[in-house]
GROMACS .gro file of C-alpha atoms in nm:
model
  336
    1MET     CA    1   0.709   3.813  10.129
    2ILE     CA    2   0.848   4.018   9.847
    3GLY     CA    3   1.097   3.732   9.779
    4ARG     CA    4   0.821   3.474   9.768
    5LYS     CA    5   0.622   3.686   9.533
    6GLY     CA    6   0.936   3.706   9.312
    7TYR     CA    7   0.984   3.337   9.324
    8ILE     CA    8   0.622   3.268   9.226
    9SER     CA    9   0.659   3.510   8.929
   10VAL     CA   10   0.961   3.343   8.808
   11PHE     CA   11   0.806   3.000   8.835
   12ALA     CA   12   0.500   3.114   8.649
   13LEU     CA   13   0.718   3.248   8.375
   14ILE     CA   14   0.900   2.908   8.352
   15VAL     CA   15   0.567   2.717   8.334
   16MET     CA   16   0.422   2.955   8.065
   17SER     CA   17   0.743   2.926   7.871
   18ILE     CA   18   0.725   2.541   7.883
   19LEU     CA   19   0.347   2.566   7.808
   20MET     CA   20   0.423   2.786   7.504
   21LEU     CA   21   0.690   2.545   7.389
   22ILE     CA   22   0.458   2.252   7.420
   23ILE     CA   23   0.177   2.440   7.247
   24SER     CA   24   0.425   2.547   6.959
   25TYR     CA   25   0.534   2.197   6.929
   26LEU     CA   26   0.176   2.070   6.906
   27VAL     CA   27   0.098   2.312   6.653
   28THR     CA   28   0.420   2.262   6.445
   29THR     CA   29   0.346   1.887   6.480
   30THR     CA   30  -0.030   1.914   6.365
   31ASN     CA   31   0.101   2.124   6.070
   32MET     CA   32   0.352   1.878   5.972
   33GLU     CA   33   0.104   1.591   6.013
   34GLY     CA   34  -0.136   1.786   5.784
   35ILE     CA   35   0.113   1.854   5.520
   36ILE     CA   36   0.232   1.487   5.551
   37LEU     CA   37  -0.128   1.381   5.522
   38ILE     CA   38  -0.200   1.611   5.228
   39HIS     CA   39   0.111   1.480   5.031
   40THR     CA   40   0.015   1.127   5.114
   41ARG     CA   41  -0.318   1.172   4.986
   42ASN     CA   42  -0.199   1.349   4.672
   43ASN     CA   43   0.059   1.085   4.624
   44ILE     CA   44  -0.219   0.827   4.648
   45GLN     CA   45  -0.426   1.006   4.399
   46SER     CA   46  -0.137   1.063   4.155
   47ASN     CA   47  -0.058   0.669   4.159
   48TYR     CA   48  -0.442   0.607   4.121
   49LEU     CA   49  -0.433   0.845   3.800
   50SER     CA   50  -0.133   0.668   3.678
   51GLU     CA   51  -0.279   0.334   3.701
   52GLY     CA   52  -0.606   0.459   3.566
   53LYS     CA   53  -0.431   0.570   3.235
   54ILE     CA   54  -0.296   0.218   3.202
   55GLN     CA   55  -0.619   0.065   3.261
   56MET     CA   56  -0.786   0.280   2.981
   57VAL     CA   57  -0.511   0.187   2.741
   58LEU     CA   58  -0.509  -0.182   2.824
   59TYR     CA   59  -0.874  -0.258   2.890
   60ASP     CA   60  -1.092   0.031   2.787
   61LYS     CA   61  -1.138   0.324   2.532
   62TYR     CA   62  -0.779   0.316   2.400
   63TYR     CA   63  -0.721  -0.055   2.357
   64GLY     CA   64  -0.908  -0.100   2.016
   65GLU     CA   65  -0.853   0.253   1.872
   66ASP     CA   66  -0.486   0.297   1.967
   67PHE     CA   67  -0.309   0.024   2.133
   68LEU     CA   68  -0.387  -0.267   1.894
   69PRO     CA   69  -0.333  -0.067   1.583
   70LEU     CA   70   0.025   0.045   1.714
   71LEU     CA   71   0.105  -0.311   1.810
   72PHE     CA   72  -0.003  -0.453   1.471
   73GLY     CA   73   0.221  -0.205   1.298
   74ALA     CA   74   0.533  -0.284   1.512
   75LEU     CA   75   0.482  -0.660   1.482
   76ARG     CA   76   0.431  -0.657   1.116
   77GLU     CA   77   0.723  -0.458   1.065
   78ASN     CA   78   0.929  -0.653   1.312
   79LYS     CA   79   1.002  -0.349   1.504
   80SER     CA   80   1.049  -0.289   1.894
   81ALA     CA   81   1.007   0.079   1.876
   82THR     CA   82   0.868   0.301   2.148
   83MET     CA   83   0.539   0.452   2.089
   84ASP     CA   84   0.304   0.709   2.264
   85ILE     CA   85  -0.066   0.707   2.307
   86ILE     CA   86  -0.221   1.050   2.377
   87LEU     CA   87  -0.532   1.047   2.601
   88ASP     CA   88  -0.797   1.294   2.529
   89ASN     CA   89  -0.829   1.589   2.787
   90GLU     CA   90  -1.185   1.468   2.893
   91ASP     CA   91  -1.007   1.146   3.037
   92LEU     CA   92  -0.761   1.349   3.247
   93ASP     CA   93  -0.812   1.484   3.596
   94GLU     CA   94  -0.827   1.858   3.621
   95TYR     CA   95  -0.540   1.874   3.833
   96ASP     CA   96  -0.314   1.641   3.598
   97SER     CA   97  -0.188   1.760   3.264
   98ILE     CA   98   0.032   1.466   3.158
   99SER     CA   99  -0.169   1.299   2.869
  100ASN     CA  100   0.063   1.026   2.710
  101VAL     CA  101   0.117   0.663   2.784
  102THR     CA  102   0.432   0.518   2.637
  103ILE     CA  103   0.432   0.166   2.490
  104SER     CA  104   0.738  -0.046   2.426
  105LEU     CA  105   0.791  -0.407   2.309
  106ASN     CA  106   1.068  -0.632   2.419
  107LYS     CA  107   1.148  -0.977   2.293
  108ASN     CA  108   1.302  -1.214   2.549
  109SER     CA  109   1.167  -1.567   2.586
  110ARG     CA  110   0.824  -1.426   2.500
  111MET     CA  111   0.706  -1.104   2.334
  112GLU     CA  112   0.646  -0.864   2.628
  113PHE     CA  113   0.488  -0.522   2.645
  114GLU     CA  114   0.554  -0.236   2.880
  115LEU     CA  115   0.347   0.057   2.947
  116ARG     CA  116   0.480   0.377   3.110
  117SER     CA  117   0.235   0.614   3.270
  118GLU     CA  118   0.309   0.942   3.454
  119SER     CA  119   0.085   1.177   3.652
  120ASP     CA  120   0.142   1.499   3.827
  121TYR     CA  121  -0.137   1.566   4.075
  122ARG     CA  122  -0.114   1.909   4.266
  123GLY     CA  123   0.273   1.896   4.234
  124VAL     CA  124   0.314   1.527   4.336
  125LYS     CA  125   0.460   1.342   4.040
  126THR     CA  126   0.442   0.965   3.984
  127ILE     CA  127   0.580   0.720   3.731
  128LEU     CA  128   0.415   0.386   3.691
  129ASN     CA  129   0.543   0.092   3.468
  130ALA     CA  130   0.320  -0.198   3.391
  131SER     CA  131   0.444  -0.515   3.205
  132GLY     CA  132   0.362  -0.855   3.109
  133PRO     CA  133   0.345  -1.120   2.810
  134LEU     CA  134   0.155  -0.993   2.494
  135ILE     CA  135   0.095  -1.278   2.274
  136ASN     CA  136  -0.177  -1.571   2.343
  137ASP     CA  137   0.023  -1.856   2.492
  138PHE     CA  138  -0.050  -2.097   2.220
  139PHE     CA  139   0.135  -1.915   1.969
  140GLU     CA  140   0.457  -1.899   2.162
  141MET     CA  141   0.475  -2.272   2.270
  142GLY     CA  142   0.751  -2.316   2.016
  143ASN     CA  143   0.562  -2.597   1.835
  144PRO     CA  144   0.529  -2.561   1.460
  145ILE     CA  145   0.192  -2.754   1.477
  146LEU     CA  146  -0.111  -2.709   1.697
  147ASN     CA  147  -0.353  -2.990   1.679
  148PRO     CA  148  -0.521  -3.236   1.913
  149SER     CA  149  -0.210  -3.452   1.915
  150THR     CA  150   0.026  -3.191   2.003
  151ILE     CA  151  -0.176  -3.006   2.278
  152ASP     CA  152  -0.141  -3.123   2.646
  153ASN     CA  153  -0.472  -3.258   2.766
  154THR     CA  154  -0.495  -2.997   3.041
  155LEU     CA  155  -0.491  -2.734   2.756
  156GLU     CA  156  -0.752  -2.907   2.537
  157GLU     CA  157  -1.041  -2.697   2.655
  158ASP     CA  158  -0.853  -2.357   2.587
  159PHE     CA  159  -0.724  -2.475   2.278
  160TYR     CA  160  -1.075  -2.553   2.119
  161ASN     CA  161  -1.189  -2.218   2.264
  162LEU     CA  162  -0.932  -2.057   2.066
  163LEU     CA  163  -1.010  -2.249   1.740
  164ASN     CA  164  -1.379  -2.156   1.771
  165LYS     CA  165  -1.311  -1.802   1.833
  166ILE     CA  166  -1.088  -1.811   1.505
  167TYR     CA  167  -1.348  -1.986   1.319
  168ASP     CA  168  -1.634  -1.776   1.407
  169GLU     CA  169  -1.454  -1.433   1.381
  170ILE     CA  170  -1.186  -1.457   1.134
  171ASN     CA  171  -1.244  -1.189   0.855
  172LEU     CA  172  -1.069  -0.927   0.651
  173GLY     CA  173  -1.239  -0.660   0.860
  174HIS     CA  174  -1.066  -0.771   1.181
  175ASN     CA  175  -0.813  -0.476   1.108
  176ASP     CA  176  -0.674  -0.292   0.822
  177LEU     CA  177  -0.450  -0.447   0.574
  178PRO     CA  178  -0.107  -0.284   0.474
  179THR     CA  179  -0.096  -0.161   0.117
  180THR     CA  180   0.170  -0.434   0.059
  181THR     CA  181  -0.066  -0.728   0.153
  182TYR     CA  182  -0.342  -0.887  -0.057
  183GLY     CA  183  -0.673  -0.969   0.116
  184GLY     CA  184  -0.915  -1.227  -0.018
  185GLN     CA  185  -1.218  -1.379   0.161
  186PHE     CA  186  -1.434  -1.635  -0.034
  187SER     CA  187  -1.734  -1.860   0.058
  188ASN     CA  188  -1.884  -1.901  -0.288
  189PHE     CA  189  -1.650  -2.150  -0.450
  190GLU     CA  190  -1.617  -2.520  -0.443
  191LYS     CA  191  -1.264  -2.510  -0.541
  192ILE     CA  192  -0.972  -2.237  -0.546
  193VAL     CA  193  -0.642  -2.255  -0.727
  194LEU     CA  194  -0.362  -2.032  -0.657
  195ASN     CA  195  -0.077  -2.022  -0.903
  196GLN     CA  196   0.250  -1.822  -0.913
  197VAL     CA  197   0.362  -1.709  -1.257
  198SER     CA  198   0.662  -1.491  -1.153
  199ASN     CA  199   0.804  -1.313  -0.839
  200HIS     CA  200   0.523  -1.117  -0.674
  201ASN     CA  201   0.275  -1.228  -0.951
  202TYR     CA  202  -0.007  -1.475  -0.877
  203TYR     CA  203  -0.341  -1.571  -1.021
  204LEU     CA  204  -0.636  -1.701  -0.811
  205PHE     CA  205  -0.891  -1.913  -0.979
  206GLY     CA  206  -1.237  -1.972  -0.813
  207TYR     CA  207  -1.441  -2.252  -0.940
  208ARG     CA  208  -1.819  -2.372  -0.891
  209GLU     CA  209  -2.015  -2.629  -1.076
  210THR     CA  210  -2.275  -2.370  -1.175
  211MET     CA  211  -2.011  -2.127  -1.335
  212VAL     CA  212  -1.942  -2.121  -1.691
  213GLU     CA  213  -1.605  -1.947  -1.653
  214PRO     CA  214  -1.402  -1.946  -1.341
  215TYR     CA  215  -1.346  -1.649  -1.131
  216ILE     CA  216  -1.000  -1.490  -1.198
  217GLU     CA  217  -0.800  -1.252  -0.979
  218HIS     CA  218  -0.446  -1.129  -1.044
  219ILE     CA  219  -0.236  -1.069  -0.728
  220ASP     CA  220   0.079  -0.852  -0.729
  221LYS     CA  221   0.174  -0.849  -0.391
  222ASN     CA  222   0.412  -1.083  -0.186
  223ASN     CA  223   0.195  -1.102   0.125
  224ILE     CA  224  -0.144  -1.254   0.125
  225VAL     CA  225  -0.416  -1.306   0.379
  226LEU     CA  226  -0.658  -1.559   0.222
  227ILE     CA  227  -0.978  -1.673   0.409
  228ILE     CA  228  -1.164  -1.957   0.238
  229LYS     CA  229  -1.482  -2.064   0.389
  230LYS     CA  230  -1.706  -2.369   0.260
  231TYR     CA  231  -1.969  -2.334   0.008
  232GLY     CA  232  -2.296  -2.450   0.169
  233ASP     CA  233  -2.239  -2.759   0.350
  234ASP     CA  234  -1.976  -2.888   0.129
  235GLU     CA  235  -1.588  -2.851   0.205
  236ILE     CA  236  -1.389  -2.636  -0.020
  237ASP     CA  237  -1.062  -2.744  -0.187
  238LEU     CA  238  -0.744  -2.505  -0.207
  239PHE     CA  239  -0.497  -2.596  -0.465
  240LEU     CA  240  -0.153  -2.442  -0.424
  241GLY     CA  241   0.028  -2.453  -0.758
  242ASP     CA  242  -0.011  -2.595  -1.105
  243GLU     CA  243  -0.071  -2.989  -1.143
  244GLY     CA  244   0.104  -2.988  -1.456
  245GLU     CA  245   0.435  -2.818  -1.330
  246ILE     CA  246   0.497  -2.991  -0.989
  247ASP     CA  247   0.854  -2.889  -1.004
  248SER     CA  248   0.793  -2.517  -1.034
  249PRO     CA  249   0.858  -2.318  -0.727
  250LEU     CA  250   0.589  -2.145  -0.538
  251GLU     CA  251   0.675  -1.862  -0.277
  252LEU     CA  252   0.400  -1.757  -0.054
  253ASN     CA  253   0.401  -1.525   0.260
  254GLY     CA  254   0.094  -1.461   0.493
  255LEU     CA  255  -0.206  -1.616   0.659
  256ILE     CA  256  -0.413  -1.892   0.489
  257PHE     CA  257  -0.734  -2.019   0.642
  258VAL     CA  258  -0.931  -2.291   0.485
  259GLU     CA  259  -1.247  -2.488   0.579
  260GLY     CA  260  -1.165  -2.788   0.397
  261ASN     CA  261  -0.832  -2.936   0.232
  262ILE     CA  262  -0.504  -2.797   0.091
  263THR     CA  263  -0.335  -2.986  -0.185
  264ILE     CA  264   0.011  -2.861  -0.280
  265PHE     CA  265   0.143  -2.938  -0.637
  266ASN     CA  266   0.454  -2.705  -0.652
  267LYS     CA  267   0.769  -2.686  -0.463
  268LEU     CA  268   0.617  -2.463  -0.177
  269ASN     CA  269   0.803  -2.241   0.045
  270PHE     CA  270   0.560  -2.083   0.272
  271ASN     CA  271   0.620  -1.817   0.549
  272GLY     CA  272   0.343  -1.763   0.799
  273ILE     CA  273   0.042  -1.928   0.937
  274ILE     CA  274  -0.192  -2.201   0.797
  275ILE     CA  275  -0.518  -2.280   0.972
  276LEU     CA  276  -0.741  -2.575   0.867
  277LYS     CA  277  -1.083  -2.641   0.992
  278ASP     CA  278  -1.179  -3.012   0.932
  279GLY     CA  279  -0.937  -3.056   0.650
  280ASP     CA  280  -0.605  -3.235   0.551
  281ILE     CA  281  -0.290  -3.117   0.377
  282LEU     CA  282  -0.222  -3.333   0.078
  283VAL     CA  283   0.122  -3.327  -0.094
  284LYS     CA  284   0.163  -3.393  -0.458
  285SER     CA  285   0.496  -3.226  -0.524
  286ASN     CA  286   0.808  -3.408  -0.569
  287GLU     CA  287   0.980  -3.208  -0.283
  288ARG     CA  288   0.844  -3.164   0.064
  289PRO     CA  289   0.691  -2.831   0.097
  290LYS     CA  290   0.869  -2.602   0.357
  291ILE     CA  291   0.636  -2.430   0.604
  292ASN     CA  292   0.816  -2.154   0.815
  293GLY     CA  293   0.583  -2.042   1.084
  294LEU     CA  294   0.289  -2.245   1.232
  295ILE     CA  295   0.002  -2.472   1.121
  296ILE     CA  296  -0.301  -2.494   1.329
  297SER     CA  297  -0.577  -2.763   1.268
  298SER     CA  298  -0.872  -2.913   1.431
  299ASN     CA  299  -0.764  -3.252   1.316
  300ASP     CA  300  -0.457  -3.460   1.302
  301PHE     CA  301  -0.280  -3.476   0.955
  302ASN     CA  302   0.028  -3.652   0.798
  303VAL     CA  303   0.316  -3.436   0.883
  304GLU     CA  304   0.576  -3.650   0.722
  305ASP     CA  305   0.535  -3.506   0.386
  306LEU     CA  306   0.620  -3.157   0.513
  307GLN     CA  307   0.904  -2.962   0.636
  308ILE     CA  308   0.769  -2.755   0.922
  309THR     CA  309   0.990  -2.500   1.129
  310TYR     CA  310   0.850  -2.280   1.398
  311ASP     CA  311   0.937  -1.929   1.317
  312ASN     CA  312   0.809  -1.659   1.564
  313LYS     CA  313   0.891  -1.369   1.348
  314MET     CA  314   0.631  -1.494   1.080
  315ILE     CA  315   0.399  -1.584   1.347
  316TYR     CA  316   0.416  -1.238   1.503
  317LYS     CA  317   0.375  -1.077   1.159
  318TYR     CA  318   0.096  -1.276   1.036
  319GLY     CA  319  -0.092  -1.364   1.369
  320THR     CA  320  -0.204  -1.008   1.391
  321TYR     CA  321  -0.479  -1.090   1.149
  322LEU     CA  322  -0.631  -1.332   1.398
  323PRO     CA  323  -0.872  -1.276   1.682
  324ASP     CA  324  -0.730  -1.326   2.018
  325PHE     CA  325  -0.382  -1.345   1.887
  326ILE     CA  326  -0.300  -1.031   2.115
  327ASP     CA  327  -0.390  -1.130   2.469
  328PRO     CA  328  -0.198  -0.904   2.705
  329LYS     CA  329  -0.155  -1.009   3.069
  330LEU     CA  330  -0.066  -0.750   3.316
  331LEU     CA  331   0.180  -0.916   3.554
  332LEU     CA  332   0.379  -0.652   3.720
  333PHE     CA  333   0.347  -0.296   3.840
  334LYS     CA  334   0.656  -0.077   3.921
  335ASN     CA  335   0.624   0.253   4.094
  336TYR     CA  336   0.912   0.518   4.058
   0.00000   0.00000   0.00000
């Protein structure tokens, strides 16, 4: 009987030991699952915060205030530098103190942007990279002329939408001009003449039938943004150069927008973008004008009198003054 009791005691101890091991395993497993669950939740939240920072820069508060100005500066200076946007503390989670989003530009077949965002949520750090093309597709087609004849039929609607956007919204207030760039916007003349008298030395004359004397403005900058809209219902004419000196050189860099016609008298070498609304380009010089960049027009025009070369550097530099030129498309997220 005593032996039987001893056997039961030993068996009970074994059972209790096994139960304790099982309980200990269950407790440990439960704790581990809890830790894993918390870490997973924190990791998801950290990823969410990193993505939210990119969304704020690309589509929300920081797009117009920080993102665009940084891009404008880089494109105008032909730089591919890395730049930081610092988010306000009010836009950060209370458990995340990393406030910078890094922007970089890369030129491959197209100009591409990359945004790098970091978050550290309750000790869980995530790094998120987002990238995609930066420039509106039409400006990177490689075609020096954009008009109804050069646009594929499938793109006509988008092309005219872009034209209308430019026609309706182009103005000098679109963004700040660098100190090295002249800006002129006119809608009160019937004719404007732009002459070059020496290097970085130009005169602009504005004429209207009711004026006794022309409007005269001296320009001492080599880069120009010239926006000329029609006076009333009549189209306006822009004359580049002096009719009496058709063999004189004329060097211009910038963006020219005209609701009307452009007549070229001098040996023009233009670097930049020319946009015509309901107008034509008439060449009166002895030599064919050289256009390095892009011509955009709502009409077809005679291109045989022009030497036109697609130049993306000039397009990137002066396209920054156009609405919808910057058109970022987010194509790829990478998590590190």
